[in-house]
Amino acid sequence: MRDFSQRVYEFLSSTQGFYMQQYYSNFYKEDRWIAIKDLEEGIYAVIISKDSNEDIDYDEAFRYLSSLGKRFLLNSIVFVQGDYIRGDNQGRSKLIYNINSMEVMHYDEECRPLKECLEIINKEKVSVNNKKRILGIFRESPVTSILILINVIIFIITAMVSKSMVDINTRVLIEFGAKVNYLINQGEVWRLITSAFLHGGIMHIAFNMYSLFIVGTVVEKIYGWKKYLSIYLFSSITSSLLGYILGPNMISVGASGAIFGILGAFLWFALREKKHLQRGVLGNIIAVIILNLYIGFTSSSIDNLGHIGGFIGGFLLSIPFYRSKKHNIN
């Protein structure tokens, strides 16, 4: 609450033409702050207080302003954490602000400029919190963040070339590195991995990147970024290889094989650490794998061979990679 009070005072003084004035409080036995703006008709003053102390704060600030010998309007910003019960002080100019919900619950007309200031501060606060949240995710899961960014950038490029985000032209996907057996046989073996960074449409990449974010951020913490990246890339290759061997006529793209590889690594971790995990974690992982495989088998447009190949690759590579240690997975 004190930090937000300071932020409000800073905003008023730096952008709204207020200056800060100290006065001594007999109640708190210390100096208190009041924001003052000189207008032609007198002083426009603002104090900030908690609902429990608003009467004391108002009375002391009122006495201080009266001692200046000028006309003034004293406005109170009252911070509350729940409901606000209005007392007998109806003649005062005040704004009631809930610091938990970041909402203005009530304001008198004289406080309308303060309401607009608080709305600006709230937007800045949300923006800063979002930036901190994004930076926090990047620090904790840098590889997952970079992989998502690479996939999205490549998708945007292919969408621009294809002139459609909904359905990427097959020829464009082939040009950019889709798994095509004929071309792999001609020596373009790099397609075994580039195909994992291509997607057929906006829904395809949205679902895959959401899955990668949910699973990848957890598995990256478990194995460390180097092993995690190795599992991702190895699973991409084994995904394409199984499709290459058993589905020679299928043109394949998508990160789902690599994501299944991450699920395989997650499953191995859960099997090794099932005694230390909360009940139901292992069962949930298996259920997610079975559900996604079922969806793949019931849809002719999904390369289920790629899912199985990626899962096998990720599961097998995680066996020598994992070093048993206690984790807390909620």
C-alpha positions as a LaTeX table, in Angstrom:
\begin{tabular}{lrrr}
\hline
Residue & $x$ (\AA) & $y$ (\AA) & $z$ (\AA) \\
\hline
Met1 & 0.00 & 0.00 & 0.00 \\
Arg2 & 2.82 & 2.40 & 0.86 \\
Asp3 & 4.60 & 1.69 & $-2.44$ \\
Phe4 & 1.44 & 2.44 & $-4.41$ \\
Ser5 & 0.87 & 5.64 & $-2.42$ \\
Gln6 & 4.37 & 6.74 & $-3.34$ \\
Arg7 & 3.71 & 5.88 & $-6.98$ \\
Val8 & 0.57 & 8.06 & $-6.97$ \\
Tyr9 & 2.40 & 10.99 & $-5.39$ \\
Glu10 & 5.26 & 10.60 & $-7.88$ \\
Phe11 & 2.81 & 10.58 & $-10.78$ \\
Leu12 & 1.04 & 13.73 & $-9.54$ \\
Ser13 & 4.30 & 15.61 & $-9.03$ \\
Ser14 & 6.00 & 14.48 & $-12.26$ \\
Thr15 & 3.09 & 14.77 & $-14.72$ \\
Gln16 & 0.27 & 16.85 & $-13.17$ \\
Gly17 & 2.03 & 19.93 & $-11.85$ \\
Phe18 & 1.78 & 19.10 & $-8.14$ \\
Tyr19 & 4.53 & 19.65 & $-5.59$ \\
Met20 & 4.96 & 17.72 & $-2.38$ \\
Gln21 & 4.67 & 19.47 & 0.97 \\
Gln22 & 5.50 & 18.05 & 4.39 \\
Tyr23 & 3.57 & 18.76 & 7.56 \\
Tyr24 & 3.99 & 17.35 & 11.04 \\
Ser25 & 1.41 & 14.85 & 12.28 \\
Asn26 & 0.70 & 14.89 & 16.01 \\
Phe27 & $-1.02$ & 11.53 & 15.67 \\
Tyr28 & 1.77 & 9.68 & 13.84 \\
Lys29 & 4.54 & 11.75 & 15.50 \\
Glu30 & 6.26 & 12.16 & 12.14 \\
Asp31 & 6.16 & 14.24 & 8.97 \\
Arg32 & 3.40 & 13.42 & 6.49 \\
Trp33 & 3.04 & 14.30 & 2.81 \\
Ile34 & 0.41 & 16.29 & 0.98 \\
Ala35 & 0.33 & 16.94 & $-2.78$ \\
Ile36 & $-0.45$ & 20.57 & $-3.64$ \\
Lys37 & $-1.26$ & 22.27 & $-6.93$ \\
Asp38 & $-1.63$ & 26.02 & $-7.08$ \\
Leu39 & $-4.60$ & 27.20 & $-9.12$ \\
Glu40 & $-5.99$ & 30.70 & $-9.73$ \\
Glu41 & $-8.94$ & 30.04 & $-7.44$ \\
Gly42 & $-6.80$ & 28.51 & $-4.70$ \\
Ile43 & $-5.03$ & 25.28 & $-3.69$ \\
Tyr44 & $-6.02$ & 21.85 & $-4.99$ \\
Ala45 & $-4.61$ & 19.43 & $-2.40$ \\
Val46 & $-4.49$ & 15.63 & $-2.28$ \\
Ile47 & $-3.79$ & 13.25 & 0.58 \\
Ile48 & $-3.72$ & 9.47 & 0.58 \\
Ser49 & $-4.85$ & 7.40 & 3.55 \\
Lys50 & $-6.21$ & 4.04 & 4.60 \\
Asp51 & $-9.90$ & 3.81 & 5.39 \\
Ser52 & $-9.11$ & 3.12 & 9.04 \\
Asn53 & $-7.27$ & 6.45 & 9.42 \\
Glu54 & $-9.04$ & 8.68 & 6.90 \\
Asp55 & $-10.70$ & 10.93 & 9.52 \\
Ile56 & $-7.44$ & 11.60 & 11.36 \\
Asp57 & $-5.50$ & 12.18 & 8.14 \\
Tyr58 & $-8.16$ & 14.51 & 6.76 \\
Asp59 & $-8.47$ & 16.57 & 9.95 \\
Glu60 & $-4.70$ & 17.07 & 10.28 \\
Ala61 & $-4.26$ & 17.95 & 6.61 \\
Phe62 & $-7.24$ & 20.33 & 6.83 \\
Arg63 & $-5.70$ & 22.13 & 9.80 \\
Tyr64 & $-2.38$ & 22.43 & 7.99 \\
Leu65 & $-3.96$ & 23.88 & 4.84 \\
Ser66 & $-6.03$ & 26.31 & 6.95 \\
Ser67 & $-2.80$ & 27.65 & 8.45 \\
Leu68 & $-1.59$ & 28.72 & 4.96 \\
Gly69 & $-4.21$ & 31.45 & 4.74 \\
Lys70 & $-5.36$ & 30.51 & 1.22 \\
Arg71 & $-8.51$ & 29.05 & $-0.24$ \\
Phe72 & $-8.20$ & 25.34 & $-0.75$ \\
Leu73 & $-9.99$ & 22.15 & $-1.73$ \\
Leu74 & $-8.78$ & 19.07 & 0.11 \\
Asn75 & $-9.28$ & 15.75 & $-1.70$ \\
Ser76 & $-8.75$ & 12.36 & $-0.08$ \\
Ile77 & $-7.74$ & 9.18 & $-1.90$ \\
Val78 & $-8.83$ & 6.45 & 0.48 \\
Phe79 & $-7.35$ & 2.98 & 0.03 \\
Val80 & $-9.55$ & 0.05 & 1.02 \\
Gln81 & $-9.08$ & $-3.72$ & 0.76 \\
Gly82 & $-12.73$ & $-4.74$ & 0.83 \\
Asp83 & $-16.07$ & $-2.99$ & 1.22 \\
Tyr84 & $-16.19$ & 0.65 & 2.21 \\
Ile85 & $-18.66$ & 1.97 & 4.77 \\
Arg86 & $-19.37$ & 5.66 & 4.27 \\
Gly87 & $-19.66$ & 7.58 & 7.51 \\
Asp88 & $-21.02$ & 11.01 & 8.43 \\
Asn89 & $-18.30$ & 12.87 & 6.52 \\
Gln90 & $-20.42$ & 13.25 & 3.37 \\
Gly91 & $-19.25$ & 16.80 & 2.72 \\
Arg92 & $-15.67$ & 15.78 & 2.03 \\
Ser93 & $-14.25$ & 15.37 & $-1.45$ \\
Lys94 & $-12.93$ & 11.84 & $-1.71$ \\
Leu95 & $-12.11$ & 8.95 & $-3.99$ \\
Ile96 & $-12.38$ & 5.37 & $-2.75$ \\
Tyr97 & $-9.88$ & 2.96 & $-4.34$ \\
Asn98 & $-9.74$ & $-0.81$ & $-3.78$ \\
Ile99 & $-6.06$ & $-1.76$ & $-3.90$ \\
Asn100 & $-6.81$ & $-5.48$ & $-4.33$ \\
Ser101 & $-9.05$ & $-5.18$ & $-7.39$ \\
Met102 & $-7.37$ & $-1.95$ & $-8.59$ \\
Glu103 & $-10.78$ & $-0.34$ & $-9.04$ \\
Val104 & $-12.25$ & 3.03 & $-8.14$ \\
Met105 & $-15.30$ & 2.23 & $-6.00$ \\
His106 & $-16.56$ & 5.80 & $-5.61$ \\
Tyr107 & $-15.44$ & 9.32 & $-6.42$ \\
Asp108 & $-16.84$ & 12.80 & $-5.98$ \\
Glu109 & $-16.89$ & 15.09 & $-8.99$ \\
Glu110 & $-13.99$ & 17.16 & $-7.63$ \\
Cys111 & $-11.89$ & 13.98 & $-7.69$ \\
Arg112 & $-12.54$ & 13.12 & $-11.34$ \\
Pro113 & $-9.00$ & 14.23 & $-12.37$ \\
Leu114 & $-7.61$ & 11.88 & $-9.69$ \\
Lys115 & $-9.71$ & 9.02 & $-11.06$ \\
Glu116 & $-8.21$ & 9.57 & $-14.51$ \\
Cys117 & $-4.72$ & 9.62 & $-13.00$ \\
Leu118 & $-5.31$ & 6.32 & $-11.20$ \\
Glu119 & $-6.56$ & 4.71 & $-14.42$ \\
Ile120 & $-3.33$ & 5.72 & $-16.17$ \\
Ile121 & $-1.23$ & 4.39 & $-13.27$ \\
Asn122 & $-3.15$ & 1.10 & $-13.33$ \\
Lys123 & $-2.46$ & 0.64 & $-17.04$ \\
Glu124 & 1.22 & 1.31 & $-16.46$ \\
Lys125 & 1.24 & $-1.12$ & $-13.55$ \\
Val126 & $-0.41$ & $-3.89$ & $-15.58$ \\
Ser127 & 2.02 & $-3.28$ & $-18.42$ \\
Val128 & 5.02 & $-3.48$ & $-16.07$ \\
Asn129 & 3.67 & $-6.64$ & $-14.42$ \\
Asn130 & 3.14 & $-8.26$ & $-17.82$ \\
Lys131 & 6.69 & $-7.40$ & $-18.85$ \\
Lys132 & 8.05 & $-8.83$ & $-15.59$ \\
Arg133 & 5.98 & $-11.97$ & $-16.10$ \\
Ile134 & 7.27 & $-12.43$ & $-19.64$ \\
Leu135 & 10.86 & $-11.81$ & $-18.57$ \\
Gly136 & 10.38 & $-14.26$ & $-15.70$ \\
Ile137 & 9.20 & $-16.97$ & $-18.08$ \\
Phe138 & 12.13 & $-16.29$ & $-20.40$ \\
Arg139 & 14.65 & $-16.49$ & $-17.54$ \\
Glu140 & 13.20 & $-19.72$ & $-16.19$ \\
Ser141 & 12.60 & $-21.39$ & $-19.58$ \\
Pro142 & 14.86 & $-19.70$ & $-22.16$ \\
Val143 & 14.99 & $-22.63$ & $-24.60$ \\
Thr144 & 11.22 & $-23.10$ & $-24.65$ \\
Ser145 & 10.76 & $-19.36$ & $-25.18$ \\
Ile146 & 13.27 & $-19.30$ & $-28.05$ \\
Leu147 & 11.78 & $-22.38$ & $-29.69$ \\
Ile148 & 8.31 & $-20.83$ & $-29.58$ \\
Leu149 & 9.69 & $-17.59$ & $-31.02$ \\
Ile150 & 11.47 & $-19.41$ & $-33.87$ \\
Asn151 & 8.35 & $-21.40$ & $-34.73$ \\
Val152 & 6.18 & $-18.28$ & $-34.74$ \\
Ile153 & 8.62 & $-16.27$ & $-36.89$ \\
Ile154 & 8.89 & $-19.08$ & $-39.45$ \\
Phe155 & 5.10 & $-19.42$ & $-39.50$ \\
Ile156 & 4.67 & $-15.69$ & $-40.14$ \\
Ile157 & 7.15 & $-15.87$ & $-43.04$ \\
Thr158 & 5.42 & $-18.86$ & $-44.63$ \\
Ala159 & 2.02 & $-17.21$ & $-44.11$ \\
Met160 & 3.25 & $-14.07$ & $-45.89$ \\
Val161 & 4.63 & $-16.10$ & $-48.78$ \\
Ser162 & 1.46 & $-18.21$ & $-48.93$ \\
Lys163 & $-0.72$ & $-15.09$ & $-48.47$ \\
Ser164 & $-2.83$ & $-16.93$ & $-45.92$ \\
Met165 & $-2.58$ & $-17.66$ & $-42.22$ \\
Val166 & $-5.45$ & $-20.11$ & $-42.12$ \\
Asp167 & $-4.09$ & $-22.63$ & $-44.61$ \\
Ile168 & $-0.43$ & $-22.50$ & $-45.69$ \\
Asn169 & 0.11 & $-23.54$ & $-49.30$ \\
Thr170 & 1.65 & $-27.02$ & $-49.56$ \\
Arg171 & 4.16 & $-25.82$ & $-52.15$ \\
Val172 & 5.36 & $-23.16$ & $-49.73$ \\
Leu173 & 5.80 & $-25.75$ & $-46.98$ \\
Ile174 & 7.80 & $-27.96$ & $-49.35$ \\
Glu175 & 10.00 & $-25.01$ & $-50.34$ \\
Phe176 & 10.68 & $-24.22$ & $-46.69$ \\
Gly177 & 11.61 & $-27.79$ & $-45.69$ \\
Ala178 & 8.61 & $-30.08$ & $-45.20$ \\
Lys179 & 9.25 & $-33.83$ & $-44.89$ \\
Val180 & 9.01 & $-35.18$ & $-48.41$ \\
Asn181 & 10.53 & $-38.64$ & $-48.91$ \\
Tyr182 & 11.37 & $-38.09$ & $-52.57$ \\
Leu183 & 13.43 & $-35.00$ & $-51.79$ \\
Ile184 & 15.07 & $-36.62$ & $-48.75$ \\
Asn185 & 16.12 & $-39.48$ & $-51.03$ \\
Gln186 & 17.70 & $-36.87$ & $-53.27$ \\
Gly187 & 19.98 & $-35.87$ & $-50.37$ \\
Glu188 & 17.93 & $-33.19$ & $-48.60$ \\
Val189 & 18.18 & $-34.95$ & $-45.25$ \\
Trp190 & 17.90 & $-31.64$ & $-43.41$ \\
Arg191 & 14.17 & $-31.91$ & $-44.00$ \\
Leu192 & 14.04 & $-34.44$ & $-41.17$ \\
Ile193 & 14.44 & $-31.54$ & $-38.74$ \\
Thr194 & 13.28 & $-28.43$ & $-40.63$ \\
Ser195 & 9.83 & $-29.97$ & $-41.02$ \\
Ala196 & 9.43 & $-29.71$ & $-37.23$ \\
Phe197 & 9.52 & $-25.90$ & $-37.46$ \\
Leu198 & 6.78 & $-25.60$ & $-40.08$ \\
His199 & 3.01 & $-25.53$ & $-39.54$ \\
Gly200 & 0.04 & $-25.83$ & $-41.85$ \\
Gly201 & $-2.13$ & $-23.06$ & $-40.41$ \\
Ile202 & $-2.89$ & $-20.72$ & $-37.53$ \\
Met203 & $-4.77$ & $-23.35$ & $-35.51$ \\
His204 & $-1.99$ & $-25.88$ & $-36.06$ \\
Ile205 & 0.74 & $-23.63$ & $-34.67$ \\
Ala206 & $-1.49$ & $-22.19$ & $-31.91$ \\
Phe207 & $-2.25$ & $-25.64$ & $-30.51$ \\
Asn208 & 1.36 & $-26.82$ & $-30.80$ \\
Met209 & 2.89 & $-23.72$ & $-29.23$ \\
Tyr210 & 0.40 & $-23.82$ & $-26.37$ \\
Ser211 & 1.29 & $-27.47$ & $-25.75$ \\
Leu212 & 5.01 & $-26.69$ & $-25.99$ \\
Phe213 & 4.64 & $-23.89$ & $-23.45$ \\
Ile214 & 2.68 & $-26.02$ & $-20.97$ \\
Val215 & 4.91 & $-29.10$ & $-21.14$ \\
Gly216 & 8.22 & $-27.60$ & $-22.23$ \\
Thr217 & 8.59 & $-25.12$ & $-19.38$ \\
Val218 & 8.27 & $-27.98$ & $-16.87$ \\
Val219 & 10.56 & $-30.45$ & $-18.65$ \\
Glu220 & 13.22 & $-27.78$ & $-19.24$ \\
Lys221 & 13.46 & $-27.24$ & $-15.47$ \\
Ile222 & 13.70 & $-30.98$ & $-14.86$ \\
Tyr223 & 16.47 & $-31.81$ & $-17.33$ \\
Gly224 & 18.26 & $-28.49$ & $-17.75$ \\
Trp225 & 18.36 & $-26.51$ & $-20.98$ \\
Lys226 & 21.11 & $-28.47$ & $-22.75$ \\
Lys227 & 19.53 & $-31.91$ & $-22.30$ \\
Tyr228 & 16.08 & $-30.47$ & $-22.92$ \\
Leu229 & 17.18 & $-28.97$ & $-26.24$ \\
Ser230 & 18.85 & $-32.26$ & $-27.19$ \\
Ile231 & 15.63 & $-34.15$ & $-26.42$ \\
Tyr232 & 13.61 & $-31.68$ & $-28.49$ \\
Leu233 & 15.84 & $-31.87$ & $-31.56$ \\
Phe234 & 16.40 & $-35.64$ & $-31.30$ \\
Ser235 & 12.64 & $-36.20$ & $-31.02$ \\
Ser236 & 12.10 & $-34.00$ & $-34.07$ \\
Ile237 & 14.41 & $-36.27$ & $-36.06$ \\
Thr238 & 12.98 & $-39.58$ & $-34.77$ \\
Ser239 & 9.50 & $-38.23$ & $-35.46$ \\
Ser240 & 10.39 & $-37.56$ & $-39.09$ \\
Leu241 & 12.32 & $-40.82$ & $-39.42$ \\
Leu242 & 9.39 & $-43.02$ & $-38.42$ \\
Gly243 & 7.18 & $-41.16$ & $-40.85$ \\
Tyr244 & 9.86 & $-41.47$ & $-43.52$ \\
Ile245 & 10.07 & $-45.24$ & $-43.04$ \\
Leu246 & 6.40 & $-46.13$ & $-42.54$ \\
Gly247 & 4.63 & $-43.25$ & $-44.29$ \\
Pro248 & 6.60 & $-42.63$ & $-47.48$ \\
Asn249 & 3.79 & $-40.85$ & $-49.30$ \\
Met250 & 2.94 & $-38.40$ & $-46.53$ \\
Ile251 & 4.12 & $-34.78$ & $-46.55$ \\
Ser252 & 4.58 & $-33.83$ & $-42.89$ \\
Val253 & 5.18 & $-30.64$ & $-40.92$ \\
Gly254 & 4.74 & $-29.58$ & $-37.30$ \\
Ala255 & 6.36 & $-29.49$ & $-33.88$ \\
Ser256 & 4.00 & $-32.09$ & $-32.42$ \\
Gly257 & 6.55 & $-34.91$ & $-32.82$ \\
Ala258 & 9.08 & $-32.97$ & $-30.75$ \\
Ile259 & 6.38 & $-32.14$ & $-28.21$ \\
Phe260 & 5.54 & $-35.84$ & $-27.92$ \\
Gly261 & 9.25 & $-36.41$ & $-27.32$ \\
Ile262 & 9.10 & $-33.95$ & $-24.43$ \\
Leu263 & 6.06 & $-35.82$ & $-23.12$ \\
Gly264 & 8.10 & $-39.02$ & $-23.33$ \\
Ala265 & 10.86 & $-37.40$ & $-21.27$ \\
Phe266 & 8.25 & $-36.19$ & $-18.80$ \\
Leu267 & 6.84 & $-39.71$ & $-18.54$ \\
Trp268 & 10.27 & $-41.18$ & $-17.79$ \\
Phe269 & 10.80 & $-38.58$ & $-15.08$ \\
Ala270 & 7.38 & $-39.37$ & $-13.58$ \\
Leu271 & 8.13 & $-43.12$ & $-13.61$ \\
Arg272 & 11.44 & $-42.58$ & $-11.82$ \\
Glu273 & 10.06 & $-40.11$ & $-9.28$ \\
Lys274 & 6.53 & $-41.44$ & $-8.74$ \\
Lys275 & 7.21 & $-41.92$ & $-5.03$ \\
His276 & 8.03 & $-38.22$ & $-4.66$ \\
Leu277 & 5.25 & $-36.82$ & $-6.83$ \\
Gln278 & 1.76 & $-35.88$ & $-5.78$ \\
Arg279 & $-0.83$ & $-38.54$ & $-6.38$ \\
Gly280 & $-2.28$ & $-38.50$ & $-9.88$ \\
Val281 & 0.61 & $-36.79$ & $-11.69$ \\
Leu282 & 1.77 & $-39.97$ & $-13.46$ \\
Gly283 & $-1.79$ & $-40.91$ & $-14.39$ \\
Asn284 & $-2.43$ & $-37.43$ & $-15.79$ \\
Ile285 & 0.66 & $-37.60$ & $-18.01$ \\
Ile286 & $-0.35$ & $-41.00$ & $-19.38$ \\
Ala287 & $-3.91$ & $-39.76$ & $-19.95$ \\
Val288 & $-2.66$ & $-36.74$ & $-21.93$ \\
Ile289 & $-0.46$ & $-38.96$ & $-24.10$ \\
Ile290 & $-3.26$ & $-41.47$ & $-24.79$ \\
Leu291 & $-5.77$ & $-38.68$ & $-25.52$ \\
Asn292 & $-3.48$ & $-37.00$ & $-28.04$ \\
Leu293 & $-2.68$ & $-40.30$ & $-29.72$ \\
Tyr294 & $-6.39$ & $-41.08$ & $-29.93$ \\
Ile295 & $-7.05$ & $-37.69$ & $-31.55$ \\
Gly296 & $-4.29$ & $-38.46$ & $-34.03$ \\
Phe297 & $-5.67$ & $-41.90$ & $-34.93$ \\
Thr298 & $-9.17$ & $-40.51$ & $-35.50$ \\
Ser299 & $-8.01$ & $-37.75$ & $-37.85$ \\
Ser300 & $-6.66$ & $-38.47$ & $-41.31$ \\
Ser301 & $-4.84$ & $-35.11$ & $-41.45$ \\
Ile302 & $-2.60$ & $-35.79$ & $-38.42$ \\
Asp303 & 0.72 & $-37.60$ & $-38.78$ \\
Asn304 & 0.38 & $-40.06$ & $-35.92$ \\
Leu305 & 3.55 & $-41.86$ & $-36.99$ \\
Gly306 & 5.40 & $-38.63$ & $-36.27$ \\
His307 & 3.83 & $-38.47$ & $-32.81$ \\
Ile308 & 4.87 & $-42.03$ & $-32.01$ \\
Gly309 & 8.37 & $-41.55$ & $-33.44$ \\
Gly310 & 8.90 & $-38.38$ & $-31.41$ \\
Phe311 & 7.59 & $-39.97$ & $-28.25$ \\
Ile312 & 9.91 & $-42.98$ & $-28.61$ \\
Gly313 & 12.91 & $-40.73$ & $-29.27$ \\
Gly314 & 12.25 & $-38.46$ & $-26.29$ \\
Phe315 & 11.55 & $-41.35$ & $-23.95$ \\
Leu316 & 14.69 & $-43.30$ & $-24.93$ \\
Leu317 & 17.03 & $-40.29$ & $-24.77$ \\
Ser318 & 15.71 & $-39.27$ & $-21.36$ \\
Ile319 & 16.79 & $-42.62$ & $-19.85$ \\
Pro320 & 20.55 & $-41.85$ & $-19.92$ \\
Phe321 & 19.93 & $-38.11$ & $-19.47$ \\
Tyr322 & 17.94 & $-38.11$ & $-16.24$ \\
Arg323 & 19.63 & $-38.04$ & $-12.86$ \\
Ser324 & 17.21 & $-38.92$ & $-10.09$ \\
Lys325 & 16.47 & $-36.13$ & $-7.61$ \\
Lys326 & 13.48 & $-34.86$ & $-5.68$ \\
His327 & 11.08 & $-32.51$ & $-7.45$ \\
Asn328 & 7.79 & $-30.97$ & $-6.50$ \\
Ile329 & 5.37 & $-31.07$ & $-9.41$ \\
Asn330 & 1.90 & $-29.79$ & $-8.52$ \\
\hline
\end{tabular}
